[in-house]
Short mmCIF file of C-alpha atoms and ligand atoms in Angstrom, two decimals:
data_model
loop_
_atom_site.label_atom_id
_atom_site.label_comp_id
_atom_site.label_asym_id
_atom_site.label_seq_id
_atom_site.Cartn_x
_atom_site.Cartn_y
_atom_site.Cartn_z
CA UNK A 1 0.58 4.80 64.03
CA UNK A 2 -0.75 8.31 64.14
CA UNK A 3 -3.93 7.04 65.73
CA UNK A 4 -1.95 5.02 68.40
CA UNK A 5 -0.08 8.48 69.21
CA UNK A 6 -3.28 10.26 69.44
CA UNK A 7 -4.85 7.59 71.64
CA UNK A 8 -2.02 7.46 74.11
CA UNK A 9 -1.63 11.29 74.38
CA UNK A 10 -5.34 11.85 74.77
CA UNK A 11 -5.22 10.04 78.10
CA UNK A 12 -2.36 12.40 79.25
CA UNK A 13 -3.67 16.01 79.01
CA UNK A 14 -1.50 17.29 81.86
CA UNK A 15 1.64 15.85 80.33
CA UNK A 16 0.77 17.67 76.99
CA UNK A 17 0.49 20.99 78.55
CA UNK A 18 3.87 20.35 80.61
CA UNK A 19 5.50 19.30 77.65
CA UNK A 20 4.32 22.59 75.98
CA UNK A 21 5.53 24.66 78.96
CA UNK A 22 8.98 23.05 78.82
CA UNK A 23 9.73 23.57 75.23
CA UNK A 24 8.08 26.97 75.01
CA UNK A 25 10.43 28.12 77.97
CA UNK A 26 13.35 27.42 75.87
CA UNK A 27 11.93 29.66 73.18
CA UNK A 28 11.43 32.39 75.53
CA UNK A 29 14.96 32.47 76.31
CA UNK A 30 16.04 31.88 72.63
CA UNK A 31 13.79 34.96 71.50
CA UNK A 32 15.28 36.90 74.22
CA UNK A 33 18.88 36.34 72.99
CA UNK A 34 17.74 37.09 69.35
CA UNK A 35 17.01 40.55 69.86
CA UNK A 36 19.38 41.28 72.84
CA UNK A 37 21.27 43.94 70.85
CA UNK A 38 18.15 45.27 68.98
CA UNK A 39 17.44 48.29 71.47
CA UNK A 40 21.20 49.13 71.74
CA UNK A 41 21.80 50.12 68.14
CA UNK A 42 22.85 53.68 68.96
CA UNK A 43 25.08 52.60 71.87
CA UNK A 44 26.82 50.24 69.41
CA UNK A 45 27.29 52.96 67.05
CA UNK A 46 29.56 54.84 69.65
CA UNK A 47 32.90 53.93 71.19
CA UNK A 48 34.44 51.29 71.67
CA UNK A 49 32.39 49.12 69.08
CA UNK A 50 31.75 51.78 66.35
CA UNK A 51 29.13 49.90 64.47
CA UNK A 52 27.40 51.64 61.68
CA UNK A 53 23.74 50.92 60.74
CA UNK A 54 24.99 48.75 57.80
CA UNK A 55 27.28 46.72 60.26
CA UNK A 56 24.27 46.53 62.90
CA UNK A 57 22.00 45.40 60.01
CA UNK A 58 24.50 42.96 58.74
CA UNK A 59 24.80 41.45 62.21
CA UNK A 60 21.09 41.11 62.47
CA UNK A 61 20.89 39.33 59.29
CA UNK A 62 23.98 37.24 60.27
CA UNK A 63 21.72 35.03 62.45
CA UNK A 64 20.53 33.55 59.04
CA UNK A 65 23.75 33.21 57.13
CA UNK A 66 24.62 29.49 57.90
CA UNK A 67 21.01 28.46 57.72
CA UNK A 68 20.63 29.99 54.15
CA UNK A 69 24.12 29.87 52.57
CA UNK A 70 25.23 26.50 53.81
CA UNK A 71 21.74 25.16 53.94
CA UNK A 72 21.78 24.34 57.50
CA UNK A 73 17.80 24.62 57.83
CA UNK A 74 17.49 21.95 55.28
CA UNK A 75 20.23 19.81 57.05
CA UNK A 76 18.32 20.65 60.25
CA UNK A 77 15.18 19.25 59.09
CA UNK A 78 17.01 15.98 57.71
CA UNK A 79 18.76 15.72 61.35
CA UNK A 80 15.13 16.09 62.92
CA UNK A 81 13.55 13.47 60.64
CA UNK A 82 16.46 11.05 60.96
CA UNK A 83 17.63 11.45 64.56
CA UNK A 84 14.49 12.34 66.18
CA UNK A 85 13.14 14.96 68.46
CA UNK A 86 15.33 14.54 71.50
CA UNK A 87 18.80 14.41 69.60
CA UNK A 88 17.80 17.46 67.68
CA UNK A 89 16.58 19.58 70.86
CA UNK A 90 19.85 18.77 72.71
CA UNK A 91 21.80 19.75 69.45
CA UNK A 92 19.96 22.91 68.98
CA UNK A 93 20.40 23.98 72.70
CA UNK A 94 24.10 23.35 72.52
CA UNK A 95 24.47 25.33 69.39
CA UNK A 96 22.78 28.22 70.46
CA UNK A 97 24.82 28.36 73.67
CA UNK A 98 28.12 28.02 71.66
CA UNK A 99 27.01 30.90 69.24
CA UNK A 100 26.10 33.08 72.07
CA UNK A 101 29.11 32.49 73.73
CA UNK A 102 31.23 33.73 70.90
CA UNK A 103 29.06 36.73 70.47
CA UNK A 104 29.42 37.67 74.02
CA UNK A 105 33.24 37.17 73.78
CA UNK A 106 33.20 39.51 70.76
CA UNK A 107 31.86 42.26 72.80
CA UNK A 108 34.16 41.93 75.88
CA UNK A 109 37.26 44.17 76.57
CA UNK A 110 39.48 41.04 76.74
CA UNK A 111 38.79 40.20 73.11
CA UNK A 112 40.15 43.66 71.69
CA UNK A 113 43.48 42.85 73.09
CA UNK A 114 43.73 39.49 71.29
CA UNK A 115 45.71 38.21 68.21
CA UNK A 116 42.21 37.13 66.85
CA UNK A 117 40.99 40.76 67.21
CA UNK A 118 44.00 41.98 65.26
CA UNK A 119 43.51 39.49 62.60
CA UNK A 120 39.75 40.28 62.07
CA UNK A 121 40.55 43.87 62.12
CA UNK A 122 43.22 43.28 59.34
CA UNK A 123 40.63 43.04 56.56
CA UNK A 124 37.42 44.72 55.35
CA UNK A 125 38.34 47.68 57.50
CA UNK A 126 34.64 48.93 57.47
CA UNK A 127 33.64 46.21 59.59
CA UNK A 128 35.18 46.21 62.98
CA UNK A 129 36.74 43.03 64.26
CA UNK A 130 34.15 42.89 67.06
CA UNK A 131 31.32 42.80 64.63
CA UNK A 132 32.99 40.07 62.59
CA UNK A 133 33.26 37.72 65.49
CA UNK A 134 29.67 38.76 66.82
CA UNK A 135 28.32 37.86 63.41
CA UNK A 136 30.12 34.63 63.40
CA UNK A 137 28.61 33.73 66.81
CA UNK A 138 25.27 34.99 65.86
CA UNK A 139 25.27 32.72 62.80
CA UNK A 140 26.10 29.68 64.87
CA UNK A 141 23.42 30.71 67.37
CA UNK A 142 21.01 31.11 64.32
CA UNK A 143 21.46 27.54 63.18
CA UNK A 144 20.48 26.48 67.03
CA UNK A 145 17.49 28.84 67.12
CA UNK A 146 15.99 27.73 63.82
CA UNK A 147 16.75 24.07 64.47
CA UNK A 148 14.98 24.51 67.87
CA UNK A 149 12.11 26.41 66.00
CA UNK A 150 11.32 23.47 63.53
CA UNK A 151 11.70 20.77 66.37
CA UNK A 152 9.49 22.56 68.58
CA UNK A 153 6.88 22.78 65.64
CA UNK A 154 7.15 18.98 65.04
CA UNK A 155 6.95 18.48 68.74
CA UNK A 156 3.69 20.38 69.04
CA UNK A 157 2.17 18.51 66.23
CA UNK A 158 3.34 15.10 68.06
CA UNK A 159 1.52 15.94 71.22
CA UNK A 160 -1.45 18.02 69.89
CA UNK A 161 -2.30 16.72 66.33
CA UNK A 162 -6.10 16.45 66.12
CA UNK A 163 -6.57 18.27 69.40
CA UNK A 164 -5.74 22.33 70.08
CA UNK A 165 -2.82 22.31 67.72
CA UNK A 166 -3.33 26.11 66.58
CA UNK A 167 -3.82 27.13 70.03
CA UNK A 168 -0.80 25.30 71.32
CA UNK A 169 1.37 26.72 68.49
CA UNK A 170 -0.25 30.00 69.34
CA UNK A 171 0.75 29.48 73.20
CA UNK A 172 4.36 28.69 72.10
CA UNK A 173 4.68 31.74 69.91
CA UNK A 174 3.12 33.88 72.87
CA UNK A 175 5.81 32.65 75.42
CA UNK A 176 8.50 33.20 72.59
CA UNK A 177 7.18 36.75 72.19
CA UNK A 178 7.28 37.44 75.94
CA UNK A 179 11.01 36.90 75.54
CA UNK A 180 11.13 39.70 73.20
CA UNK A 181 9.21 41.90 75.47
CA UNK A 182 11.50 41.03 78.17
CA UNK A 183 14.62 41.87 76.07
CA UNK A 184 13.20 45.27 75.09
CA UNK A 185 12.53 46.04 78.78
CA UNK A 186 15.71 44.53 80.11
CA UNK A 187 18.41 44.90 77.65
CA UNK A 188 18.80 48.59 78.08
CA UNK A 189 18.89 48.31 81.83
CA UNK A 190 21.55 45.68 81.72
CA UNK A 191 23.58 47.83 79.15
CA UNK A 192 23.41 50.62 81.59
CA UNK A 193 25.14 48.41 84.27
CA UNK A 194 27.91 47.22 81.89
CA UNK A 195 27.41 48.31 78.21
CA UNK A 196 26.10 46.01 75.49
CA UNK A 197 28.26 42.96 76.64
CA UNK A 198 26.41 42.88 79.85
CA UNK A 199 23.12 42.60 78.19
CA UNK A 200 24.83 39.78 75.96
CA UNK A 201 26.14 38.07 79.06
CA UNK A 202 22.64 38.13 80.84
CA UNK A 203 21.16 36.62 77.42
CA UNK A 204 23.80 33.88 77.35
CA UNK A 205 22.89 33.02 81.16
CA UNK A 206 19.20 32.98 80.35
CA UNK A 207 19.97 30.45 77.35
CA UNK A 208 21.76 28.18 79.64
CA UNK A 209 18.46 27.94 81.59
CA UNK A 210 16.58 27.38 78.34
CA UNK A 211 19.07 24.43 77.41
CA UNK A 212 18.03 23.03 80.96
CA UNK A 213 14.27 23.09 79.97
CA UNK A 214 14.88 21.35 76.66
CA UNK A 215 16.95 18.83 78.51
CA UNK A 216 14.26 18.14 81.10
CA UNK A 217 11.65 17.85 78.16
CA UNK A 218 13.65 14.97 76.52
CA UNK A 219 12.77 12.77 79.61
CA UNK A 220 9.02 13.14 78.94
CA UNK A 221 9.78 12.70 75.15
CA UNK A 222 11.60 9.33 75.95
CA UNK A 223 8.87 8.33 78.20
CA UNK A 224 6.15 8.94 75.72
CA UNK A 225 8.07 6.95 73.00
CA UNK A 226 8.51 4.11 75.45
CA UNK A 227 4.88 4.09 75.96
CA UNK A 228 4.25 3.91 72.17
CA UNK A 229 7.04 1.25 71.75
CA UNK A 230 9.94 1.07 69.68
CA UNK A 231 7.74 0.80 66.61
CA UNK A 232 6.92 4.24 66.88
CA UNK A 233 10.45 5.32 65.72
CA UNK A 234 10.70 3.15 63.09
CA UNK A 235 7.50 3.54 61.14
CA UNK A 236 8.25 4.36 57.55
CA UNK A 237 5.79 7.16 57.63
CA UNK A 238 8.07 8.97 59.98
CA UNK A 239 11.26 8.56 57.65
CA UNK A 240 12.82 11.28 55.60
CA UNK A 241 13.42 10.67 51.83
CA UNK A 242 15.45 13.06 49.73
CA UNK A 243 12.74 12.82 47.05
CA UNK A 244 10.43 14.46 49.41
CA UNK A 245 12.11 17.76 48.90
CA UNK A 246 11.06 17.79 45.24
CA UNK A 247 7.53 17.11 46.30
CA UNK A 248 7.72 20.03 48.83
CA UNK A 249 9.19 22.41 46.36
CA UNK A 250 6.64 21.64 43.56
CA UNK A 251 3.65 21.86 45.90
CA UNK A 252 1.83 25.27 44.95
CA UNK A 253 0.30 25.69 48.35
CA UNK A 254 3.75 25.27 49.97
CA UNK A 255 5.47 27.71 47.45
CA UNK A 256 2.66 30.40 48.10
CA UNK A 257 2.71 30.08 51.96
CA UNK A 258 6.66 30.14 51.76
CA UNK A 259 6.53 33.34 49.65
CA UNK A 260 3.95 34.94 51.93
CA UNK A 261 6.03 33.95 54.95
CA UNK A 262 9.20 35.37 53.70
CA UNK A 263 7.45 38.71 52.71
CA UNK A 264 5.47 39.01 56.13
CA UNK A 265 8.22 38.05 58.38
CA UNK A 266 10.57 40.40 56.48
CA UNK A 267 8.46 43.39 57.37
CA UNK A 268 8.35 42.08 61.10
CA UNK A 269 11.72 40.72 62.51
CA UNK A 270 14.14 42.90 60.68
CA UNK A 271 11.60 45.81 61.75
CA UNK A 272 12.18 44.94 65.19
CA UNK A 273 15.75 45.51 65.19
CA UNK A 274 15.44 49.06 64.00
CA UNK A 275 12.14 49.93 65.81
CA UNK A 276 13.74 51.31 68.89
CA UNK A 277 15.83 53.80 67.04
CA UNK A 278 13.02 54.62 64.67
CA UNK A 279 10.64 55.50 67.55
CA UNK A 280 13.51 57.27 69.50
CA UNK A 281 14.13 59.48 66.46
CA UNK A 282 10.67 60.02 65.48
CA UNK A 283 9.28 60.86 68.96
CA UNK A 284 12.50 62.54 70.06
CA UNK A 285 12.67 60.27 73.25
CA UNK A 286 15.34 58.31 74.90
CA UNK A 287 16.37 54.81 73.65
CA UNK A 288 15.04 53.38 76.85
CA UNK A 289 11.87 54.94 76.62
CA UNK A 290 11.32 53.88 72.80
CA UNK A 291 12.45 50.55 73.92
CA UNK A 292 9.80 50.23 76.63
CA UNK A 293 7.17 51.53 74.21
CA UNK A 294 8.05 48.90 71.50
CA UNK A 295 8.03 46.19 74.12
CA UNK A 296 4.34 46.08 73.92
CA UNK A 297 4.38 44.97 70.46
CA UNK A 298 5.68 41.50 70.83
CA UNK A 299 3.70 41.12 74.15
CA UNK A 300 0.45 42.29 72.53
CA UNK A 301 0.81 40.01 69.58
CA UNK A 302 1.84 37.18 71.75
CA UNK A 303 -1.27 37.50 74.04
CA UNK A 304 -3.64 37.62 71.08
CA UNK A 305 -1.96 34.68 68.97
CA UNK A 306 -3.49 31.82 71.36
CA UNK A 307 -6.86 33.31 70.96
CA UNK A 308 -6.67 33.49 67.32
CA UNK A 309 -5.36 29.94 67.45
CA UNK A 310 -8.39 28.93 69.45
CA UNK A 311 -10.57 30.65 66.84
CA UNK A 312 -8.84 28.88 64.01
CA UNK A 313 -9.25 25.45 65.59
CA UNK A 314 -12.94 26.01 66.07
CA UNK A 315 -13.91 28.17 63.12
CA UNK A 316 -11.30 28.09 60.51
CA UNK A 317 -10.77 30.84 58.04
CA UNK A 318 -7.04 30.47 57.95
CA UNK A 319 -6.50 31.90 54.49
CA UNK A 320 -8.63 35.14 55.22
CA UNK A 321 -6.83 35.66 58.36
CA UNK A 322 -3.50 35.74 56.71
CA UNK A 323 -4.96 38.33 54.26
CA UNK A 324 -6.26 40.49 56.97
CA UNK A 325 -2.80 40.23 58.69
CA UNK A 326 -1.10 41.38 55.48
CA UNK A 327 -3.47 44.34 55.14
CA UNK A 328 -2.75 45.60 58.73
CA UNK A 329 0.85 45.23 58.19
CA UNK A 330 0.70 47.74 55.20
CA UNK A 331 -1.44 49.99 57.30
CA UNK A 332 0.95 50.25 60.12
CA UNK A 333 4.14 50.66 58.04
CA UNK A 334 2.74 53.25 55.97
CA UNK A 335 1.76 55.37 59.13
CA UNK A 336 5.43 54.94 60.48
CA UNK A 337 6.70 56.13 56.89
CA UNK A 338 4.35 58.88 55.97
CA UNK A 339 3.21 60.73 59.28
CA UNK A 340 5.63 63.49 59.52
CA UNK A 341 7.56 63.82 62.80
CA UNK A 342 5.91 67.03 63.77
CA UNK A 343 2.58 65.32 63.80
CA UNK A 344 3.76 61.89 65.13
CA UNK A 345 3.00 61.48 68.86
CA UNK A 346 3.11 58.79 71.43
CA UNK A 347 -0.71 57.97 70.91
CA UNK A 348 -0.11 57.56 67.18
CA UNK A 349 3.04 55.58 67.84
CA UNK A 350 1.16 53.09 70.36
CA UNK A 351 -1.95 52.78 68.09
CA UNK A 352 0.37 51.80 65.17
CA UNK A 353 2.25 49.41 67.25
CA UNK A 354 -1.01 47.81 68.38
CA UNK A 355 -2.11 47.37 64.65
CA UNK A 356 1.20 45.73 63.76
CA UNK A 357 0.89 43.57 66.89
CA UNK A 358 -2.47 42.39 65.56
CA UNK A 359 -1.01 41.63 62.20
CA UNK A 360 1.73 39.85 63.91
CA UNK A 361 -0.78 37.62 65.79
CA UNK A 362 -3.06 36.92 62.76
CA UNK A 363 -0.40 35.61 60.27
CA UNK A 364 1.70 33.43 62.37
CA UNK A 365 -1.41 32.10 64.18
CA UNK A 366 -2.80 31.07 60.90
CA UNK A 367 0.32 30.31 58.69
CA UNK A 368 1.88 27.54 60.95
CA UNK A 369 -1.02 25.38 61.52
CA UNK A 370 -1.72 25.48 57.77
CA UNK A 371 1.42 23.74 56.84
CA UNK A 372 0.22 20.16 57.87
CA UNK A 373 -2.93 20.82 55.71
CA UNK A 374 -0.80 21.14 52.50
CA UNK A 375 1.85 18.67 52.79
CA UNK A 376 1.80 15.00 53.90
CA UNK A 377 2.56 14.16 57.55
CA UNK A 378 5.30 12.05 56.32
CA UNK A 379 7.52 14.91 55.57
CA UNK A 380 6.09 17.73 57.87
CA UNK A 381 9.43 18.45 59.62
CA UNK A 382 11.21 18.62 56.36
CA UNK A 383 8.43 21.05 55.07
CA UNK A 384 8.99 23.33 58.14
CA UNK A 385 12.67 23.31 57.73
CA UNK A 386 12.11 24.27 53.87
CA UNK A 387 9.56 26.85 54.68
CA UNK A 388 12.09 28.47 57.43
CA UNK A 389 14.85 28.20 55.09
CA UNK A 390 12.97 30.38 52.48
CA UNK A 391 12.04 32.69 55.25
CA UNK A 392 15.43 33.01 56.49
CA UNK A 393 16.70 34.27 53.01
CA UNK A 394 14.55 37.25 53.54
CA UNK A 395 15.53 37.53 57.32
CA UNK A 396 19.28 37.51 56.36
CA UNK A 397 19.07 39.99 53.41
CA UNK A 398 16.33 42.47 54.57
CA UNK A 399 18.35 43.92 57.73
CA UNK A 400 21.19 44.59 55.38
CA UNK A 401 18.90 46.38 53.05
CA UNK A 402 17.25 48.17 55.59
CA UNK A 403 20.71 49.26 57.18
CA UNK A 404 21.79 50.59 53.86
CA UNK A 405 18.93 52.25 52.85
CA UNK A 406 19.03 54.11 56.16
CA UNK A 407 22.48 55.27 55.60
CA UNK A 408 21.94 55.93 51.91
CA UNK A 409 18.86 58.18 52.68
CA UNK A 410 20.40 59.89 55.60
CA UNK A 411 23.81 61.05 54.29
CA UNK A 412 26.19 62.08 57.07
CA UNK A 413 24.11 61.25 59.96
CA UNK A 414 26.00 58.11 60.76
CA UNK A 415 29.22 60.20 61.25
CA UNK A 416 27.57 62.83 63.23
CA UNK A 417 26.17 60.13 65.79
CA UNK A 418 29.55 58.44 65.77
CA UNK A 419 31.10 61.99 66.49
CA UNK A 420 28.32 62.48 69.37
CA UNK A 421 26.74 65.54 67.66
CA UNK A 422 23.63 66.31 69.69
CA UNK A 423 20.29 66.10 67.99
CA UNK A 424 21.65 64.07 65.03
CA UNK A 425 19.03 61.26 64.23
CA UNK A 426 17.81 59.30 61.15
CA UNK A 427 14.72 59.64 59.09
CA UNK A 428 13.06 56.30 58.59
CA UNK A 429 10.75 57.03 55.69
CA UNK A 430 12.46 55.08 53.16
CA UNK A 431 13.08 51.86 55.19
CA UNK A 432 9.40 51.98 56.28
CA UNK A 433 8.26 52.22 52.76
CA UNK A 434 10.38 49.09 52.02
CA UNK A 435 8.60 47.30 54.83
CA UNK A 436 5.24 48.50 53.59
CA UNK A 437 6.05 47.33 50.05
CA UNK A 438 6.76 43.79 51.44
CA UNK A 439 3.08 44.05 52.98
CA UNK A 440 1.77 44.94 49.50
CA UNK A 441 3.20 41.87 47.98
CA UNK A 442 2.10 39.70 50.85
CA UNK A 443 -1.45 40.90 50.27
CA UNK A 444 -1.11 39.79 46.65
CA UNK A 445 0.25 36.29 47.71
CA UNK A 446 -2.52 35.95 50.32
CA UNK A 447 -5.28 36.36 47.51
CA UNK A 448 -3.33 33.72 45.29
CA UNK A 449 -3.22 31.45 48.39
CA UNK A 450 -7.08 31.72 48.62
CA UNK A 451 -7.41 30.76 44.91
CA UNK A 452 -4.85 27.99 45.17
CA UNK A 453 -6.88 26.79 48.25
CA UNK A 454 -10.07 26.70 46.60
CA UNK A 455 -8.51 24.83 43.35
CA UNK A 456 -6.54 22.08 45.39
CA UNK A 457 -9.04 21.68 48.37
CA UNK A 458 -6.40 22.21 51.22
CA UNK A 459 -9.02 23.11 53.48
CA UNK A 460 -7.21 26.13 54.61
CA UNK A 461 -10.53 27.79 55.51
CA UNK A 462 -11.81 24.92 57.55
CA UNK A 463 -11.50 24.38 61.36
CA UNK A 464 -8.52 22.52 62.71
CA UNK A 465 -10.33 20.62 65.03
CA UNK A 466 -12.07 17.63 63.83
N1 LIG B 1 14.48 36.29 65.03
C1 LIG B 1 13.59 35.14 65.30
C2 LIG B 1 13.37 34.42 63.97
C3 LIG B 1 12.45 33.22 64.23
C4 LIG B 1 12.14 32.81 62.91
C5 LIG B 1 11.41 31.58 63.00
N2 LIG B 1 11.77 30.78 61.74
C6 LIG B 1 9.94 31.79 62.98
O1 LIG B 1 9.38 32.10 61.91
N3 LIG B 1 9.26 31.46 63.97
C7 LIG B 1 7.65 31.63 64.21
C8 LIG B 1 7.46 32.83 64.72
O2 LIG B 1 6.36 33.43 64.41
O3 LIG B 1 8.32 33.35 65.60
#
């Protein structure tokens, strides 16, 4: 069957790239929404929301709560394997729009007048009602965005297996990172027009456009399946068996990559949520300026990722590339942590952002195309679901840890900011040392991965293209 798919698609190169553009576009809008509040931390700390750093961090982690605690990512993998790509893309798109709508509603003035707001404000008084509803919405959105992520990965394998797979995955990530670039540029601008709720509303509108591009793609997917015949969907090799979960979780290569994944991404995505405030504090510049500087991080990483993918397709060295990425991760976070504010300037900030950006292209470009090398194609979708699930545990907990460490290492600062005291700002040394610590552990696991690869013969150092 795999040969049949490859044969059919090798005749349709244009279709392959159009499919990639459509599914990547949705990821652009999805990643835009993910970080829509990231540049607005300080605004949200003030009236009317009064979200302290712990609350802000908690909402950041909230994206992953249902995926982790309710096991929604594992369920999403099963839905993907059982119901197929089209059903899962539509479900993911609708879930994202539903969750985003709730998050928007939580920030509107209308919500503050409702009985729901009074009810949500009546318990755990340290967390405002708006934050509780926003977190619920973001958790629902999180189910959709991760479901979309694993479905997009499986879709790329479906169209690009045996061809430019790493490059296609790199391009998809590049487009998603462009969404992060756009949000760091635009969210503060929208917030100037109408506060954080305006930014979230714009994100919601963009997500609706993203839903449409997923929807349009489903017609291509249907056409492709028709071309291949009904048998394509009934082939036992595409079926999910619960026992496959056991195989996945006892595979040493999978466990090492999953560990590396959670450590690496824990030092990237949660950092993204605090980076604007960190740069603004350390460089003593406005949030808007800091956000504009930081926007070059995802775009730089995004632009580089397809080239690394192209290199990996041709030359290999995937496991080594992950190790180099982990090393650069440590270097950049140590600079942010240890260079004192008096010596820290725009040039150092930009160079450090570039180093982190290179790390952020090396690791994803090599990690995701490595997964098909360590697990059987039969349960690849579930393997992506499981690896995302493990990663989401870190992404859920780390923003809370960082928010807490920021407050704990800066006693009284949160109160000063909420009271509008001029010049009040956070020192990010402790959170940055935590991020660097994740990088050190990731270096250790990258070395283990090279050993496991040599022992098991996964071929992680070999080119992807046959
Ligand atoms: N805040 C976005 C989280 C996306 C996580 C997703 N599971 C993932 O790892 N995607 C791959 C990537 O490099 O973006």
